[in-house]
Amino acid sequence: METIEDALPADIAQNIALLKEDLDLKIPPKKLEKNLLIATWNIRGFGDITRKWKSATNDSPKRDLHSLVCIAEIIKRFDVIAVQEVKSNLKGLRDVLKVLGNDWSLILTDVNQGDVGNGERMAYLFDTRRVNLSGLACELVVPDEWTKTIPKGMLNKQFVRSPYAVSFRSQNQTFILVTLHILYGKTSTDRITELRGIAKWLSSWADDINAYHQNLITLGDFNIDERGDLLNDTFISEGLYIPPALQNSKVTRSIFDETKYYDQIAWFQDSNKKNNISLEFITGGNYDFLNTVLINRNLTKQAMSFMMSDHFPLWAEFKL
């Protein structure tokens, strides 16, 4: 049976080959029983697609089969990736799975209802040759009793998009990933209470000796404006730790503004600065696709954001 990749036009096949070469240089290879590659990517408005190799000026949406194959090629470099901004229409996501092949699977939430939820889902895609589900899948909801124990104003309503926690197993390591997409709001201060509330919630879970597992890693779009700003201080206020490799100023998150610090991969440390996870962090970074994908299309950054995303994927490598 012919696949999407089998039918690549010559110029697009050439572009995909260039993308593969660049990924080989910038993303660590998967090593059998030795490493684990975890990533997070806010893929802008990831819903419907135009099933043409090249969308035309009057086509809507602009995302087409060329950009879809590029997205899949990036995703396949990781073992498990958390994806934000998946929309109610799953055509694009399902086509990506077809490109990834039968060894890949997904688990995702239902659509967030309400205007502020923006009709979004959160999803995990994972390579079943390397990672499998290990039993836990839940959305984090704040109990009324808990809100009475925190400072006034920390959180006075549910999370706009409920953080989504799923447990995975790779070899003999079990880990829980918690992905989230923080409310953007009209100003940066609109995000403070939700960030602080989520940090508090995760901290209480990580410290609970009866929790499902101690390897708790949070990742996603935290909508933190800049390194060291108030939102960052709020995010790390409960002991969440961002490894220096992901704090490097060269690790950019936004295709429009390299100072933005939106996306994060983090875990907790105890009072002695010891990691509360047994996985050993090796390295991490972002993948800047601007000079590689769709370069035969002469797109502006704005157009690229609708074809690929306005965010770069962020990744972390751990030793098994």
Coordinates of C-alpha atoms in Angstrom, one line a residue:
M1 CA 0.0 0.0 0.0
E2 CA 1.4 3.4 -1.0
T3 CA 2.0 5.8 1.9
I4 CA 2.1 9.6 2.0
E5 CA 5.9 9.5 1.9
D6 CA 6.0 7.2 -1.1
A7 CA 4.3 9.8 -3.2
L8 CA 6.6 12.7 -2.3
P9 CA 7.2 15.1 -5.3
A10 CA 10.8 15.4 -6.2
D11 CA 11.4 18.9 -4.7
I12 CA 9.7 18.0 -1.5
A13 CA 11.6 14.7 -1.2
Q14 CA 14.8 16.8 -1.5
N15 CA 13.6 19.1 1.3
I16 CA 12.8 16.1 3.5
A17 CA 16.2 14.6 2.9
L18 CA 17.8 17.9 4.0
L19 CA 15.6 18.0 7.1
K20 CA 16.7 14.4 8.0
E21 CA 20.4 15.3 7.7
D22 CA 19.9 18.4 9.9
L23 CA 18.0 16.3 12.5
D24 CA 20.8 13.7 12.5
L25 CA 23.3 16.5 13.4
K26 CA 21.2 18.2 16.1
I27 CA 19.1 15.5 17.9
P28 CA 20.8 12.6 19.7
P29 CA 20.1 9.2 18.1
K30 CA 17.9 6.6 19.9
K31 CA 20.2 4.1 21.6
L32 CA 18.7 0.7 22.4
E33 CA 18.2 0.3 26.2
K34 CA 20.5 3.3 26.8
N35 CA 18.6 6.5 26.4
L36 CA 15.2 8.1 26.5
L37 CA 14.2 11.2 24.4
I38 CA 11.3 13.2 25.7
A39 CA 10.0 16.3 24.0
T40 CA 7.3 18.9 24.1
W41 CA 5.9 20.9 21.2
N42 CA 3.1 23.5 20.9
I43 CA 2.0 22.9 17.3
R44 CA 0.0 26.0 16.4
G45 CA -3.7 25.2 15.8
F46 CA -3.0 21.5 15.1
G47 CA -6.3 20.5 13.5
D48 CA -7.5 20.3 10.0
I49 CA -5.2 20.2 7.0
T50 CA -5.4 20.8 3.2
R51 CA -4.6 17.5 1.6
K52 CA -2.4 18.9 -1.1
W53 CA 1.4 18.9 -1.3
K54 CA 1.4 22.6 -1.5
S55 CA -1.6 24.7 -0.3
A56 CA -2.6 27.6 -2.5
T57 CA -3.2 31.2 -1.6
N58 CA -7.0 30.7 -1.2
D59 CA -6.7 27.4 0.7
S60 CA -7.7 27.2 4.3
P61 CA -6.1 25.8 6.4
K62 CA -2.6 26.6 5.1
R63 CA -1.0 23.5 6.7
D64 CA -0.6 20.9 3.9
L65 CA 0.9 17.5 3.3
H66 CA 4.5 18.9 2.9
S67 CA 4.4 20.6 6.3
L68 CA 2.7 17.5 7.8
V69 CA 5.6 15.2 6.7
C70 CA 8.1 17.7 8.1
I71 CA 6.2 17.7 11.4
A72 CA 6.2 13.8 11.5
E73 CA 9.9 13.7 10.6
I74 CA 10.7 15.9 13.6
I75 CA 8.4 14.0 16.0
K76 CA 9.9 10.6 15.1
R77 CA 13.2 11.6 16.5
F78 CA 11.8 11.3 20.0
D79 CA 10.4 8.4 22.1
V80 CA 7.5 10.4 23.5
I81 CA 6.4 13.9 22.8
A82 CA 3.7 16.0 24.5
V83 CA 1.8 18.1 22.0
Q84 CA -0.3 21.2 22.8
E85 CA -2.9 23.0 20.7
V86 CA -4.4 19.8 19.2
K87 CA -7.8 20.9 18.0
S88 CA -11.2 19.1 18.0
N89 CA -10.6 18.2 14.3
L90 CA -8.0 15.4 14.4
K91 CA -7.3 15.1 10.6
G92 CA -3.8 16.5 10.9
L93 CA -2.9 14.4 13.9
R94 CA -4.2 11.2 12.4
D95 CA -2.3 11.9 9.1
V96 CA 0.9 12.4 11.1
L97 CA 0.3 9.0 12.8
K98 CA 0.0 7.4 9.3
V99 CA 3.4 8.9 8.3
L100 CA 5.0 7.7 11.6
G101 CA 3.7 4.2 11.0
N102 CA 2.3 1.3 13.0
D103 CA 5.0 1.5 15.7
W104 CA 3.5 4.8 16.9
S105 CA 0.5 5.4 19.1
L106 CA -1.2 8.3 20.9
I107 CA -3.2 9.1 24.0
L108 CA -5.1 12.5 24.3
T109 CA -7.7 14.4 26.2
D110 CA -11.1 15.5 25.1
V111 CA -11.6 19.1 23.9
N112 CA -11.5 21.8 26.5
Q113 CA -14.9 23.4 26.6
G114 CA -15.4 27.2 27.0
D115 CA -14.0 30.2 25.2
V116 CA -10.7 30.3 27.2
G117 CA -10.1 26.6 26.5
N118 CA -9.9 27.5 22.8
G119 CA -11.2 24.2 21.7
E120 CA -7.9 22.5 22.4
R121 CA -6.8 19.0 23.4
M122 CA -3.5 17.8 24.8
A123 CA -1.8 14.7 23.4
Y124 CA 1.1 12.4 23.8
L125 CA 2.6 10.6 20.8
F126 CA 5.0 7.7 21.5
D127 CA 7.2 5.1 19.8
T128 CA 5.9 1.8 21.1
R129 CA 9.2 0.1 20.3
R130 CA 10.8 2.3 23.0
V131 CA 8.0 3.4 25.3
N132 CA 4.7 2.0 26.5
L133 CA 1.8 3.2 28.7
S134 CA 2.1 1.9 32.3
G135 CA -1.4 2.5 33.6
L136 CA -2.0 6.0 34.8
A137 CA -3.8 8.7 32.7
C138 CA -5.6 11.6 34.4
E139 CA -6.4 15.3 34.2
L140 CA -5.5 17.3 37.3
V141 CA -8.5 18.9 39.0
V142 CA -8.3 21.1 42.1
P143 CA -10.4 19.8 45.0
D144 CA -12.4 22.5 46.9
E145 CA -10.8 21.5 50.2
W146 CA -7.3 22.1 48.8
T147 CA -8.1 25.7 47.7
K148 CA -8.9 26.6 51.3
T149 CA -5.3 25.7 52.4
I150 CA -3.5 28.0 50.0
P151 CA -2.9 31.7 50.2
K152 CA -5.8 33.9 49.1
G153 CA -5.6 34.7 45.4
M154 CA -3.3 31.8 44.5
L155 CA -6.0 30.0 42.6
N156 CA -9.7 30.8 42.8
K157 CA -10.9 28.7 39.8
Q158 CA -10.1 25.5 37.9
F159 CA -7.2 25.4 35.5
V160 CA -8.3 26.8 32.1
R161 CA -6.9 23.7 30.4
S162 CA -6.6 20.8 32.9
P163 CA -3.0 19.5 33.1
Y164 CA -2.8 16.0 31.6
A165 CA -0.7 13.3 33.4
V166 CA 0.2 10.0 31.8
S167 CA 2.6 7.3 33.1
F168 CA 5.0 5.5 30.7
R169 CA 7.5 2.7 30.9
S170 CA 10.8 2.4 29.1
Q171 CA 12.9 -0.7 30.0
N172 CA 12.7 -0.8 33.8
Q173 CA 12.0 2.9 34.3
T174 CA 8.5 4.2 34.9
F175 CA 7.8 7.9 34.7
I176 CA 4.8 10.3 34.8
L177 CA 4.7 13.1 32.3
V178 CA 2.4 16.1 33.1
T179 CA 1.7 18.4 30.2
L180 CA 0.0 21.7 30.4
H181 CA -0.8 24.8 28.4
I182 CA -1.1 27.8 30.7
L183 CA -3.7 30.6 30.1
Y184 CA -2.1 33.4 28.1
G185 CA -4.5 36.1 29.1
K186 CA -4.5 39.8 28.2
T187 CA -1.3 40.5 30.2
S188 CA 1.4 38.4 31.8
T189 CA 0.0 39.0 35.3
D190 CA -3.1 37.0 34.2
R191 CA -1.0 33.9 34.2
I192 CA 0.5 34.2 37.7
T193 CA -2.2 32.6 39.8
E194 CA -2.6 29.6 37.4
L195 CA 1.2 29.0 37.3
R196 CA 1.5 29.3 41.1
G197 CA -1.5 27.0 41.6
I198 CA -0.1 24.3 39.2
A199 CA 3.3 24.5 40.8
K200 CA 1.8 24.0 44.2
W201 CA -0.4 21.1 43.0
L202 CA 2.5 19.3 41.4
S203 CA 4.7 19.9 44.5
S204 CA 2.2 18.2 46.8
W205 CA 1.9 15.3 44.4
A206 CA 5.6 14.9 44.0
D207 CA 6.1 14.9 47.8
D208 CA 3.4 12.3 48.4
I209 CA 5.1 9.0 49.2
N210 CA 1.9 7.2 48.1
A211 CA 2.0 8.8 44.6
Y212 CA 1.9 6.5 41.6
H213 CA 5.6 7.0 41.0
Q214 CA 8.3 9.5 42.0
N215 CA 9.6 10.1 38.4
L216 CA 7.4 13.1 37.8
I217 CA 8.3 15.4 34.9
T218 CA 6.3 18.4 33.8
L219 CA 6.5 19.8 30.3
G220 CA 4.5 22.0 28.0
D221 CA 3.7 25.6 27.2
F222 CA 4.0 27.6 30.4
N223 CA 3.7 31.0 28.6
I224 CA 6.6 32.4 30.6
D225 CA 7.8 35.6 29.0
E226 CA 11.4 35.9 29.8
R227 CA 14.2 34.2 31.8
G228 CA 14.2 35.4 35.4
D229 CA 10.9 37.3 35.1
L230 CA 8.1 37.1 37.7
L231 CA 6.4 34.3 35.9
N232 CA 9.6 32.2 36.0
D233 CA 10.0 32.9 39.7
T234 CA 6.4 31.8 40.2
F235 CA 7.0 28.6 38.2
I236 CA 10.0 27.6 40.2
S237 CA 8.6 28.8 43.6
E238 CA 7.6 25.3 44.7
G239 CA 10.9 23.6 43.8
L240 CA 10.5 22.9 40.1
Y241 CA 13.9 22.6 38.5
I242 CA 14.9 23.6 34.9
P243 CA 18.3 22.0 33.9
P244 CA 20.9 24.6 32.9
A245 CA 21.0 23.0 29.4
L246 CA 17.4 24.2 28.9
Q247 CA 18.1 27.7 30.4
N248 CA 20.8 28.5 27.9
S249 CA 20.0 31.7 26.0
K250 CA 20.7 29.8 22.8
V251 CA 17.7 27.5 23.5
T252 CA 14.9 29.5 22.0
R253 CA 11.2 28.6 22.1
S254 CA 9.5 31.1 19.8
I255 CA 10.1 31.5 16.1
F256 CA 9.3 35.2 16.5
D257 CA 11.2 36.3 19.6
E258 CA 14.2 34.4 21.0
T259 CA 13.8 36.0 24.5
K260 CA 10.4 34.2 25.1
Y261 CA 10.7 31.4 27.6
Y262 CA 7.3 29.8 26.9
D263 CA 8.0 26.0 26.8
Q264 CA 9.6 24.1 29.6
I265 CA 10.7 20.6 30.7
A266 CA 11.2 20.5 34.5
W267 CA 11.1 18.3 37.6
F268 CA 11.3 18.7 41.3
Q269 CA 14.3 18.9 43.6
D270 CA 14.3 18.5 47.4
S271 CA 15.6 21.1 49.9
N272 CA 19.1 19.8 49.3
K273 CA 18.9 20.4 45.6
K274 CA 18.8 16.7 44.9
N275 CA 16.6 15.6 42.0
N276 CA 13.4 13.8 42.9
I277 CA 13.6 11.6 39.8
S278 CA 15.8 8.6 39.3
L279 CA 16.2 9.3 35.6
E280 CA 19.6 10.8 34.8
F281 CA 19.4 13.9 32.7
I282 CA 22.1 14.0 29.9
T283 CA 21.4 17.0 27.7
G284 CA 18.6 18.9 26.1
G285 CA 17.8 21.7 23.7
N286 CA 15.4 23.0 21.0
Y287 CA 15.1 22.2 17.4
D288 CA 15.2 25.3 15.1
F289 CA 13.5 24.3 11.9
L290 CA 13.4 27.7 10.2
N291 CA 16.4 27.2 7.9
T292 CA 15.5 23.6 7.0
V293 CA 11.8 22.9 6.5
L294 CA 9.8 24.3 3.6
I295 CA 12.8 26.3 2.4
N296 CA 11.7 25.8 -1.2
R297 CA 8.4 27.7 -0.5
N298 CA 9.9 31.2 0.4
L299 CA 7.6 31.6 3.4
T300 CA 7.5 34.5 5.9
K301 CA 7.7 33.6 9.5
Q302 CA 4.1 34.3 9.9
A303 CA 3.2 31.9 7.1
M304 CA 5.6 29.3 8.6
S305 CA 3.9 29.5 11.9
F306 CA 0.6 28.3 10.3
M307 CA 2.4 25.6 8.3
M308 CA 4.6 24.3 11.1
S309 CA 4.3 26.2 14.3
D310 CA 5.2 29.5 16.1
H311 CA 7.0 27.3 18.7
F312 CA 10.2 25.2 18.3
P313 CA 10.1 21.7 19.9
L314 CA 11.9 21.4 23.2
W315 CA 13.6 18.1 24.1
A316 CA 15.5 16.4 26.9
E317 CA 17.7 13.2 26.8
F318 CA 17.8 10.9 29.8
K319 CA 20.1 7.9 30.6
L320 CA 18.3 4.6 31.2

